[in-house]
mmCIF file of C-alpha atoms in Angstrom:
data_model
loop_
_atom_site.group_PDB
_atom_site.id
_atom_site.type_symbol
_atom_site.label_atom_id
_atom_site.label_comp_id
_atom_site.label_asym_id
_atom_site.label_seq_id
_atom_site.Cartn_x
_atom_site.Cartn_y
_atom_site.Cartn_z
ATOM 1 C CA MET A 249 3.471 38.828 22.660
ATOM 2 C CA ARG A 250 5.447 39.791 19.576
ATOM 3 C CA VAL A 251 6.136 36.664 17.518
ATOM 4 C CA LEU A 252 8.747 36.124 14.824
ATOM 5 C CA THR A 253 7.663 33.422 12.377
ATOM 6 C CA ILE A 254 10.211 31.569 10.260
ATOM 7 C CA ASN A 255 8.948 29.711 7.195
ATOM 8 C CA PRO A 256 11.826 27.787 5.564
ATOM 9 C CA GLY A 257 11.512 26.565 1.986
ATOM 10 C CA SER A 258 13.802 24.051 0.381
ATOM 11 C CA SER A 259 16.127 26.897 -0.711
ATOM 12 C CA SER A 260 14.672 30.099 0.757
ATOM 13 C CA LEU A 261 13.437 31.702 3.961
ATOM 14 C CA LYS A 262 10.595 34.012 4.851
ATOM 15 C CA LEU A 263 10.485 35.812 8.228
ATOM 16 C CA SER A 264 7.517 37.780 9.555
ATOM 17 C CA LEU A 265 7.239 39.746 12.796
ATOM 18 C CA LEU A 266 3.661 39.970 14.100
ATOM 19 C CA ASP A 267 2.248 41.947 16.985
ATOM 20 C CA PRO A 268 -0.369 40.407 19.367
ATOM 21 C CA ASP A 269 -3.319 41.307 17.148
ATOM 22 C CA GLY A 270 -1.716 39.814 14.033
ATOM 23 C CA THR A 271 -0.525 43.047 12.469
ATOM 24 C CA LEU A 272 2.526 42.520 10.308
ATOM 25 C CA LEU A 273 5.269 44.688 11.792
ATOM 26 C CA ALA A 274 8.112 43.669 9.481
ATOM 27 C CA GLU A 275 9.115 40.935 7.111
ATOM 28 C CA GLU A 276 12.314 39.707 5.507
ATOM 29 C CA SER A 277 13.154 37.023 2.971
ATOM 30 C CA GLY A 278 16.379 35.528 1.730
ATOM 31 C CA PRO A 279 18.267 32.355 0.866
ATOM 32 C CA GLY A 280 18.413 29.332 3.106
ATOM 33 C CA GLY A 281 20.965 29.662 5.860
ATOM 34 C CA ALA A 282 20.427 33.406 6.296
ATOM 35 C CA VAL A 283 18.405 33.422 9.528
ATOM 36 C CA ALA A 284 21.027 35.337 11.544
ATOM 37 C CA SER A 285 21.452 38.115 8.997
ATOM 38 C CA LEU A 286 17.682 38.475 8.475
ATOM 39 C CA VAL A 287 16.958 38.542 12.213
ATOM 40 C CA ALA A 288 19.510 41.303 12.633
ATOM 41 C CA GLY A 289 17.372 43.580 10.515
ATOM 42 C CA LEU A 290 14.213 43.079 12.570
ATOM 43 C CA PRO A 291 13.020 44.330 16.002
ATOM 44 C CA ARG A 292 13.549 41.858 18.810
ATOM 45 C CA PRO A 293 10.701 39.335 19.240
ATOM 46 C CA ASP A 294 9.262 37.836 22.426
ATOM 47 C CA ALA A 295 9.006 34.366 20.865
ATOM 48 C CA VAL A 296 9.860 32.512 17.656
ATOM 49 C CA GLY A 297 7.766 30.047 15.686
ATOM 50 C CA ILE A 298 9.254 27.802 13.002
ATOM 51 C CA ARG A 299 7.324 25.823 10.398
ATOM 52 C CA PHE A 300 8.132 22.122 10.242
ATOM 53 C CA VAL A 301 6.610 20.107 7.424
ATOM 54 C CA HIS A 302 6.607 16.755 9.242
ATOM 55 C CA GLY A 303 5.651 16.093 12.861
ATOM 56 C CA GLY A 304 4.992 12.367 12.509
ATOM 57 C CA THR A 305 2.728 10.900 15.185
ATOM 58 C CA ALA A 306 4.797 12.518 17.930
ATOM 59 C CA PHE A 307 3.730 16.132 17.285
ATOM 60 C CA THR A 308 0.067 16.959 16.815
ATOM 61 C CA GLU A 309 0.251 20.382 18.499
ATOM 62 C CA PRO A 310 2.783 23.242 18.436
ATOM 63 C CA SER A 311 5.674 22.251 20.715
ATOM 64 C CA VAL A 312 8.155 24.328 22.696
ATOM 65 C CA VAL A 313 11.603 23.258 21.509
ATOM 66 C CA ASP A 314 13.946 21.587 24.004
ATOM 67 C CA GLU A 315 16.680 19.035 23.450
ATOM 68 C CA LYS A 316 14.243 16.106 23.453
ATOM 69 C CA VAL A 317 12.102 17.810 20.806
ATOM 70 C CA ARG A 318 15.197 18.554 18.714
ATOM 71 C CA ARG A 319 16.187 14.875 18.680
ATOM 72 C CA ARG A 320 12.747 13.769 17.595
ATOM 73 C CA LEU A 321 12.659 16.399 14.845
ATOM 74 C CA ARG A 322 15.969 15.137 13.493
ATOM 75 C CA ASP A 323 14.590 11.601 13.388
ATOM 76 C CA LEU A 324 11.819 12.803 11.007
ATOM 77 C CA ALA A 325 14.196 14.429 8.510
ATOM 78 C CA ASP A 326 14.177 11.614 5.941
ATOM 79 C CA LEU A 327 10.380 11.759 5.609
ATOM 80 C CA ALA A 328 10.492 15.242 4.055
ATOM 81 C CA PRO A 329 13.974 15.571 2.565
ATOM 82 C CA LEU A 330 13.209 18.774 0.663
ATOM 83 C CA HIS A 331 11.919 20.645 3.696
ATOM 84 C CA GLN A 332 12.749 19.134 7.090
ATOM 85 C CA PRO A 333 16.538 19.696 6.903
ATOM 86 C CA ALA A 334 15.909 23.371 6.033
ATOM 87 C CA SER A 335 13.683 23.773 9.107
ATOM 88 C CA LEU A 336 16.277 22.067 11.321
ATOM 89 C CA ARG A 337 18.929 24.418 9.994
ATOM 90 C CA ALA A 338 16.677 27.395 10.655
ATOM 91 C CA LEU A 339 16.086 26.142 14.191
ATOM 92 C CA GLU A 340 19.821 25.974 14.909
ATOM 93 C CA GLU A 341 20.441 29.416 13.421
ATOM 94 C CA ALA A 342 17.545 30.983 15.329
ATOM 95 C CA THR A 343 18.806 29.434 18.577
ATOM 96 C CA GLN A 344 22.227 30.970 18.007
ATOM 97 C CA ALA A 345 20.851 34.363 16.943
ATOM 98 C CA LEU A 346 18.253 34.588 19.742
ATOM 99 C CA PRO A 347 19.603 32.349 22.508
ATOM 100 C CA ASP A 348 17.265 33.552 25.261
ATOM 101 C CA ILE A 349 14.055 33.596 23.232
ATOM 102 C CA PRO A 350 11.622 30.629 23.403
ATOM 103 C CA ILE A 351 11.180 28.767 20.130
ATOM 104 C CA VAL A 352 8.068 26.807 19.157
ATOM 105 C CA ALA A 353 7.919 24.220 16.372
ATOM 106 C CA CYS A 354 4.639 24.300 14.369
ATOM 107 C CA PHE A 355 3.715 21.399 12.143
ATOM 108 C CA ASP A 356 2.045 21.039 8.770
ATOM 109 C CA THR A 357 0.945 17.509 9.664
ATOM 110 C CA ALA A 358 -0.832 18.537 12.899
ATOM 111 C CA PHE A 359 -4.060 19.730 11.230
ATOM 112 C CA HIS A 360 -4.521 16.244 9.808
ATOM 113 C CA ALA A 361 -4.296 14.440 13.163
ATOM 114 C CA THR A 362 -8.116 14.245 12.923
ATOM 115 C CA LEU A 363 -8.076 12.026 9.816
ATOM 116 C CA PRO A 364 -10.291 8.978 10.405
ATOM 117 C CA GLU A 365 -8.527 5.634 10.338
ATOM 118 C CA ALA A 366 -10.078 4.762 6.971
ATOM 119 C CA ALA A 367 -8.439 7.836 5.428
ATOM 120 C CA ALA A 368 -5.122 7.476 7.271
ATOM 121 C CA THR A 369 -4.458 3.769 6.849
ATOM 122 C CA TYR A 370 -2.434 2.190 4.026
ATOM 123 C CA ALA A 371 -3.358 -1.383 3.108
ATOM 124 C CA LEU A 372 0.134 -2.655 3.945
ATOM 125 C CA PRO A 373 1.300 -5.526 6.184
ATOM 126 C CA ALA A 374 0.550 -4.788 9.824
ATOM 127 C CA ALA A 375 4.160 -5.474 10.810
ATOM 128 C CA TRP A 376 5.358 -2.704 8.446
ATOM 129 C CA ARG A 377 2.767 -0.235 9.644
ATOM 130 C CA GLU A 378 3.532 -0.882 13.293
ATOM 131 C CA ARG A 379 7.318 -0.960 12.992
ATOM 132 C CA PHE A 380 7.787 2.070 10.750
ATOM 133 C CA GLY A 381 4.684 4.166 11.456
ATOM 134 C CA LEU A 382 3.528 3.853 7.848
ATOM 135 C CA ARG A 383 0.312 5.868 7.523
ATOM 136 C CA ARG A 384 -1.042 8.920 5.751
ATOM 137 C CA TYR A 385 -0.056 12.110 7.573
ATOM 138 C CA GLY A 386 -1.038 14.890 5.177
ATOM 139 C CA PHE A 387 0.728 18.231 4.791
ATOM 140 C CA HIS A 388 0.126 21.976 4.205
ATOM 141 C CA GLY A 389 -1.828 21.870 7.457
ATOM 142 C CA LEU A 390 -0.861 25.388 8.585
ATOM 143 C CA SER A 391 -2.228 26.754 5.304
ATOM 144 C CA PHE A 392 -5.381 24.642 5.476
ATOM 145 C CA SER A 393 -6.056 25.582 9.093
ATOM 146 C CA TYR A 394 -5.772 29.304 8.366
ATOM 147 C CA ALA A 395 -7.822 29.076 5.155
ATOM 148 C CA ALA A 396 -10.613 27.175 6.917
ATOM 149 C CA ARG A 397 -10.823 29.744 9.688
ATOM 150 C CA ARG A 398 -10.631 32.684 7.286
ATOM 151 C CA ALA A 399 -13.353 31.179 5.057
ATOM 152 C CA GLY A 400 -15.561 31.000 8.123
ATOM 153 C CA GLU A 401 -14.979 34.692 8.744
ATOM 154 C CA LEU A 402 -15.817 35.624 5.169
ATOM 155 C CA LEU A 403 -18.929 33.436 4.992
ATOM 156 C CA GLY A 404 -20.301 34.043 8.475
ATOM 157 C CA GLY A 405 -19.497 30.556 9.644
ATOM 158 C CA VAL A 406 -17.304 27.609 8.627
ATOM 159 C CA PRO A 407 -19.071 25.714 5.792
ATOM 160 C CA PRO A 408 -19.990 22.135 6.747
ATOM 161 C CA ARG A 409 -18.359 20.688 3.615
ATOM 162 C CA MET A 410 -15.335 22.622 2.332
ATOM 163 C CA LEU A 411 -12.666 21.661 -0.181
ATOM 164 C CA ILE A 412 -9.438 23.683 0.189
ATOM 165 C CA CYS A 413 -6.911 23.684 -2.651
ATOM 166 C CA HIS A 414 -3.379 24.668 -1.661
ATOM 167 C CA LEU A 415 -1.801 24.991 -5.088
ATOM 168 C CA GLY A 416 1.794 26.061 -5.436
ATOM 169 C CA SER A 417 5.107 24.419 -6.250
ATOM 170 C CA GLY A 418 3.951 21.874 -3.695
ATOM 171 C CA ALA A 419 0.237 21.198 -3.896
ATOM 172 C CA SER A 420 -2.424 19.271 -2.001
ATOM 173 C CA LEU A 421 -6.130 19.284 -1.325
ATOM 174 C CA CYS A 422 -7.984 18.906 1.959
ATOM 175 C CA ALA A 423 -11.551 17.864 2.692
ATOM 176 C CA VAL A 424 -12.692 19.871 5.729
ATOM 177 C CA ALA A 425 -15.892 18.868 7.511
ATOM 178 C CA ASP A 426 -17.122 21.416 10.070
ATOM 179 C CA GLY A 427 -13.599 22.827 10.332
ATOM 180 C CA VAL A 428 -11.880 19.444 10.755
ATOM 181 C CA SER A 429 -9.614 17.636 8.261
ATOM 182 C CA VAL A 430 -11.210 14.332 7.176
ATOM 183 C CA ASP A 431 -9.229 13.587 4.027
ATOM 184 C CA THR A 432 -6.271 14.956 2.066
ATOM 185 C CA THR A 433 -4.221 14.094 -0.989
ATOM 186 C CA MET A 434 -0.701 13.942 0.459
ATOM 187 C CA GLY A 435 0.214 10.923 2.542
ATOM 188 C CA PHE A 436 3.289 9.458 4.282
ATOM 189 C CA THR A 437 5.522 12.007 2.541
ATOM 190 C CA PRO A 438 4.797 15.142 0.477
ATOM 191 C CA LEU A 439 5.110 13.102 -2.750
ATOM 192 C CA GLU A 440 1.575 11.677 -2.919
ATOM 193 C CA GLY A 441 -1.435 13.260 -4.635
ATOM 194 C CA LEU A 442 -1.441 16.058 -7.178
ATOM 195 C CA VAL A 443 1.060 16.817 -9.958
ATOM 196 C CA MET A 444 3.386 19.482 -8.501
ATOM 197 C CA GLY A 445 6.247 21.691 -9.620
ATOM 198 C CA THR A 446 8.990 19.059 -9.287
ATOM 199 C CA ARG A 447 7.118 16.099 -7.711
ATOM 200 C CA PRO A 448 4.963 13.614 -9.655
ATOM 201 C CA GLY A 449 2.189 13.146 -7.142
ATOM 202 C CA SER A 450 0.687 9.638 -6.961
ATOM 203 C CA ILE A 451 2.381 7.045 -9.170
ATOM 204 C CA ASP A 452 2.268 3.282 -9.399
ATOM 205 C CA PRO A 453 4.390 2.117 -6.410
ATOM 206 C CA GLY A 454 5.829 -0.557 -8.687
ATOM 207 C CA ILE A 455 7.718 2.081 -10.716
ATOM 208 C CA PRO A 456 10.544 2.729 -8.176
ATOM 209 C CA MET A 457 10.885 -1.051 -7.593
ATOM 210 C CA TRP A 458 11.108 -1.635 -11.371
ATOM 211 C CA LEU A 459 13.746 1.061 -11.714
ATOM 212 C CA ILE A 460 15.815 -0.439 -8.883
ATOM 213 C CA LYS A 461 15.656 -3.881 -10.530
ATOM 214 C CA HIS A 462 16.847 -2.290 -13.747
ATOM 215 C CA GLY A 463 19.936 -0.730 -12.196
ATOM 216 C CA MET A 464 18.926 2.696 -10.851
ATOM 217 C CA ALA A 465 20.217 3.566 -7.381
ATOM 218 C CA PRO A 466 17.641 4.563 -4.725
ATOM 219 C CA PRO A 467 19.273 8.004 -4.177
ATOM 220 C CA ASP A 468 18.928 8.759 -7.895
ATOM 221 C CA ILE A 469 15.318 7.685 -7.857
ATOM 222 C CA GLU A 470 14.618 9.815 -4.795
ATOM 223 C CA ARG A 471 16.227 12.850 -6.454
ATOM 224 C CA GLY A 472 14.205 12.239 -9.608
ATOM 225 C CA LEU A 473 10.945 12.011 -7.674
ATOM 226 C CA GLU A 474 11.649 15.005 -5.450
ATOM 227 C CA ARG A 475 13.329 17.408 -7.872
ATOM 228 C CA GLU A 476 12.965 16.332 -11.519
ATOM 229 C CA SER A 477 9.387 15.179 -11.913
ATOM 230 C CA GLY A 478 6.005 16.950 -11.971
ATOM 231 C CA LEU A 479 5.749 19.957 -14.261
ATOM 232 C CA ARG A 480 9.539 20.065 -14.580
ATOM 233 C CA GLY A 481 9.559 16.475 -15.824
ATOM 234 C CA LEU A 482 6.827 17.248 -18.359
ATOM 235 C CA THR A 483 8.115 20.595 -19.661
ATOM 236 C CA GLY A 484 11.590 21.275 -18.315
ATOM 237 C CA THR A 485 10.337 23.999 -15.960
ATOM 238 C CA PRO A 486 8.386 23.869 -12.679
ATOM 239 C CA ASP A 487 7.099 27.458 -13.146
ATOM 240 C CA MET A 488 3.370 27.524 -13.954
ATOM 241 C CA ARG A 489 3.663 31.084 -15.279
ATOM 242 C CA GLU A 490 6.248 30.018 -17.846
ATOM 243 C CA ILE A 491 4.133 27.011 -18.816
ATOM 244 C CA ARG A 492 1.127 29.280 -19.337
ATOM 245 C CA LYS A 493 3.170 31.502 -21.668
ATOM 246 C CA ARG A 494 4.289 28.495 -23.665
ATOM 247 C CA ALA A 495 0.739 27.118 -23.810
ATOM 248 C CA GLU A 496 -0.515 30.427 -25.181
ATOM 249 C CA ALA A 497 2.038 30.018 -27.975
ATOM 250 C CA ARG A 498 0.578 26.534 -28.618
ATOM 251 C CA ASP A 499 3.672 24.716 -27.318
ATOM 252 C CA VAL A 500 2.658 21.049 -27.383
ATOM 253 C CA PRO A 501 4.489 19.848 -24.210
ATOM 254 C CA ALA A 502 3.095 22.794 -22.226
ATOM 255 C CA LEU A 503 -0.475 22.097 -23.402
ATOM 256 C CA ALA A 504 -0.060 18.403 -22.593
ATOM 257 C CA ALA A 505 1.383 19.221 -19.133
ATOM 258 C CA LEU A 506 -1.637 21.389 -18.292
ATOM 259 C CA ASP A 507 -3.943 18.559 -19.316
ATOM 260 C CA VAL A 508 -2.068 16.128 -17.068
ATOM 261 C CA TYR A 509 -2.087 18.668 -14.192
ATOM 262 C CA HIS A 510 -5.815 19.289 -14.473
ATOM 263 C CA HIS A 511 -6.726 15.644 -14.988
ATOM 264 C CA ARG A 512 -5.166 14.795 -11.618
ATOM 265 C CA LEU A 513 -6.537 17.948 -9.960
ATOM 266 C CA ARG A 514 -10.085 17.238 -11.127
ATOM 267 C CA ALA A 515 -9.931 13.589 -10.030
ATOM 268 C CA CYS A 516 -8.512 14.374 -6.604
ATOM 269 C CA ALA A 517 -10.968 17.236 -6.043
ATOM 270 C CA ALA A 518 -13.890 14.932 -6.846
ATOM 271 C CA ALA A 519 -12.513 12.327 -4.449
ATOM 272 C CA MET A 520 -12.268 14.889 -1.651
ATOM 273 C CA ALA A 521 -15.839 16.012 -2.325
ATOM 274 C CA ALA A 522 -16.943 12.376 -2.167
ATOM 275 C CA SER A 523 -15.306 12.090 1.270
ATOM 276 C CA LEU A 524 -17.423 15.057 2.312
ATOM 277 C CA GLY A 525 -20.641 13.810 0.736
ATOM 278 C CA GLY A 526 -20.992 16.973 -1.319
ATOM 279 C CA LEU A 527 -19.640 20.492 -1.394
ATOM 280 C CA ASP A 528 -20.641 23.802 0.179
ATOM 281 C CA ALA A 529 -17.446 25.775 -0.469
ATOM 282 C CA LEU A 530 -14.360 25.607 -2.680
ATOM 283 C CA VAL A 531 -11.285 27.545 -1.509
ATOM 284 C CA PHE A 532 -8.125 28.357 -3.474
ATOM 285 C CA THR A 533 -4.897 29.340 -1.735
ATOM 286 C CA GLY A 534 -1.137 29.110 -2.367
ATOM 287 C CA GLY A 535 0.891 30.774 -5.100
ATOM 288 C CA VAL A 536 -0.878 29.159 -8.058
ATOM 289 C CA GLY A 537 -4.263 29.067 -6.306
ATOM 290 C CA GLU A 538 -4.130 32.793 -5.551
ATOM 291 C CA HIS A 539 -2.711 34.076 -8.845
ATOM 292 C CA ASP A 540 -3.630 31.720 -11.687
ATOM 293 C CA THR A 541 -7.097 32.653 -12.898
ATOM 294 C CA ALA A 542 -7.104 29.849 -15.508
ATOM 295 C CA VAL A 543 -6.565 27.107 -12.898
ATOM 296 C CA ARG A 544 -9.482 28.431 -10.868
ATOM 297 C CA GLU A 545 -11.715 28.776 -13.943
ATOM 298 C CA ARG A 546 -10.961 25.313 -15.221
ATOM 299 C CA LEU A 547 -11.413 23.520 -11.895
ATOM 300 C CA GLY A 548 -14.614 25.461 -11.287
ATOM 301 C CA ALA A 549 -15.961 24.203 -14.618
ATOM 302 C CA ASP A 550 -14.793 20.658 -13.837
ATOM 303 C CA LEU A 551 -16.724 20.724 -10.561
ATOM 304 C CA ALA A 552 -19.919 22.214 -11.969
ATOM 305 C CA PHE A 553 -21.708 18.931 -11.211
ATOM 306 C CA LEU A 554 -21.093 19.705 -7.505
ATOM 307 C CA GLY A 555 -22.712 23.116 -7.736
ATOM 308 C CA VAL A 556 -19.536 25.170 -8.347
ATOM 309 C CA ARG A 557 -19.768 28.155 -10.687
ATOM 310 C CA VAL A 558 -16.987 30.734 -10.933
ATOM 311 C CA ASP A 559 -17.837 34.306 -11.956
ATOM 312 C CA THR A 560 -15.454 35.125 -14.809
ATOM 313 C CA ALA A 561 -15.164 38.850 -14.066
ATOM 314 C CA ARG A 562 -14.692 38.373 -10.309
ATOM 315 C CA ASN A 563 -12.151 35.650 -10.951
ATOM 316 C CA ALA A 564 -10.122 37.857 -13.321
ATOM 317 C CA ALA A 565 -10.134 40.745 -10.853
ATOM 318 C CA ALA A 566 -9.466 38.662 -7.730
ATOM 319 C CA SER A 567 -6.929 40.176 -5.331
ATOM 320 C CA GLY A 568 -6.369 39.135 -1.747
ATOM 321 C CA ASP A 569 -9.284 37.439 0.010
ATOM 322 C CA THR A 570 -12.088 37.405 -2.593
ATOM 323 C CA ASP A 571 -15.438 35.724 -3.250
ATOM 324 C CA ILE A 572 -15.507 34.694 -6.911
ATOM 325 C CA THR A 573 -18.823 32.804 -6.783
ATOM 326 C CA ALA A 574 -21.127 33.232 -9.779
ATOM 327 C CA PRO A 575 -24.703 34.325 -8.958
ATOM 328 C CA GLY A 576 -26.963 31.374 -8.256
ATOM 329 C CA ALA A 577 -24.190 28.884 -7.582
ATOM 330 C CA ALA A 578 -24.966 26.228 -4.981
ATOM 331 C CA ALA A 579 -21.397 26.168 -3.629
ATOM 332 C CA ARG A 580 -19.357 29.249 -2.735
ATOM 333 C CA THR A 581 -15.890 29.748 -4.260
ATOM 334 C CA LEU A 582 -13.250 31.814 -2.487
ATOM 335 C CA VAL A 583 -9.689 32.892 -3.047
ATOM 336 C CA ILE A 584 -7.802 33.303 0.257
ATOM 337 C CA ARG A 585 -4.279 34.581 0.613
ATOM 338 C CA ALA A 586 -2.020 32.054 2.299
ATOM 339 C CA ARG A 587 -1.013 33.338 5.737
ATOM 340 C CA GLU A 588 0.927 30.537 7.375
ATOM 341 C CA ASP A 589 2.670 33.205 9.447
ATOM 342 C CA LEU A 590 -0.575 34.058 11.244
ATOM 343 C CA GLU A 591 -1.256 30.373 11.932
ATOM 344 C CA ILE A 592 2.288 29.862 13.256
ATOM 345 C CA ALA A 593 1.950 32.903 15.557
ATOM 346 C CA THR A 594 -1.381 31.561 16.872
ATOM 347 C CA GLY A 595 0.291 28.211 17.590
ATOM 348 C CA VAL A 596 3.206 29.877 19.369
ATOM 349 C CA ARG A 597 0.927 31.799 21.697
ATOM 350 C CA ARG A 598 -1.109 28.690 22.419
ATOM 351 C CA ALA A 599 2.025 26.657 23.248
ATOM 352 C CA LEU A 600 3.467 29.330 25.542
ATOM 353 C CA ALA A 601 0.203 30.255 27.261
#
C-alpha cells in the first residue's frame, strides 16, 4: 500500500509518499492551504494519513475518517488552536483532491493513552474533570513512538528506561518504560511543560486569571500564550539558531533566554527520569534536538548524575541517526531523525488492515 502522509504545521505543510517498505518515493512542502496543488505533483497514493495533534479521549488509535469522525475532530479544535484547525483544513482539501482515497487520522495524543492515572490526573474539582474531560493528554506522540522504536533497533532492544526529548519550535519530553509512555511534560493542551519557540511552557495558573482581572481579554491572553511567549517573548525571535548567534556575540537577552530554556529543560528531564526510576537511554529528536549540538552537550552535562555522558566529537559530527555516547557512560545517548511520516504510514496500514 502506497501511503501519502500529510503533516500540517500552524502555517506550513509537509507531504511524503511512502511505499510499503517505508521508502520515501517523493515529498513536497508548502504553505498551509496548499494540499491540492502539492498532491497534484505527486504519484497517486492508495491511502492518506493526516497528523492530528489532539485526539482527546475519543481517539487512542489511528481512525478511518468518516462523517462521525470529522464531527468529533472539529469538537477538539479549541484544545490545540495552533494546530488542529490546520489539520482539519488539510483533511477537507485532501478529501476534495482525492475523493475516492481512504483517509486515516493519526493522533499525537494516542501514544500517551498509557499514562497511569497518577500522571494523567489534574488535582481539580471532580465536577470539572468529569464535565470537561480535564486531564493530561500529552503530545508529540507520533515522534515519540517512532523514536522509541528506532532506538530499540539501534540498541538491539528497547531500553527499559528511556527519556526522549522532542525539541523544536514546540517541545516536550516523554518518559518511556519498556516502550510505553508513562509520563510527559505537555498536558491538557500543548502549552504545558518546556519553554518553546512561542509558548511559555508551565506557568503559574494564577497569571491568566490575574491578567483577566486587570482588564486583558481572554483572546488576547490566548494569543500571547500561543504566539508571543517562550523564546520569542524573551528575545523577540523564536529561532534558536538566531538566539545562538546573538549569544555568541554576548547579547544579554539571548544569554538569559538560554539559561531560562535550559533551567526548565534540566528540571523537566530530571522529573521524567524520576518517573522512570533512573535512566538507561537519552534520545534527542526534533529540529533543535537533531541539529543543536550545544543543547545536547549542555543537557548531557546536566544529567551526568544519571549516568549520561556525551562524546564531544561524536556530538559535533552527528548526522542522521547517531550514537553520541561517551565511552564508559552508564546511559546511552542517541540522536534520532524525526520521522513522523513513517509512524503515520504505519498507523494508516494498521487502521485499514
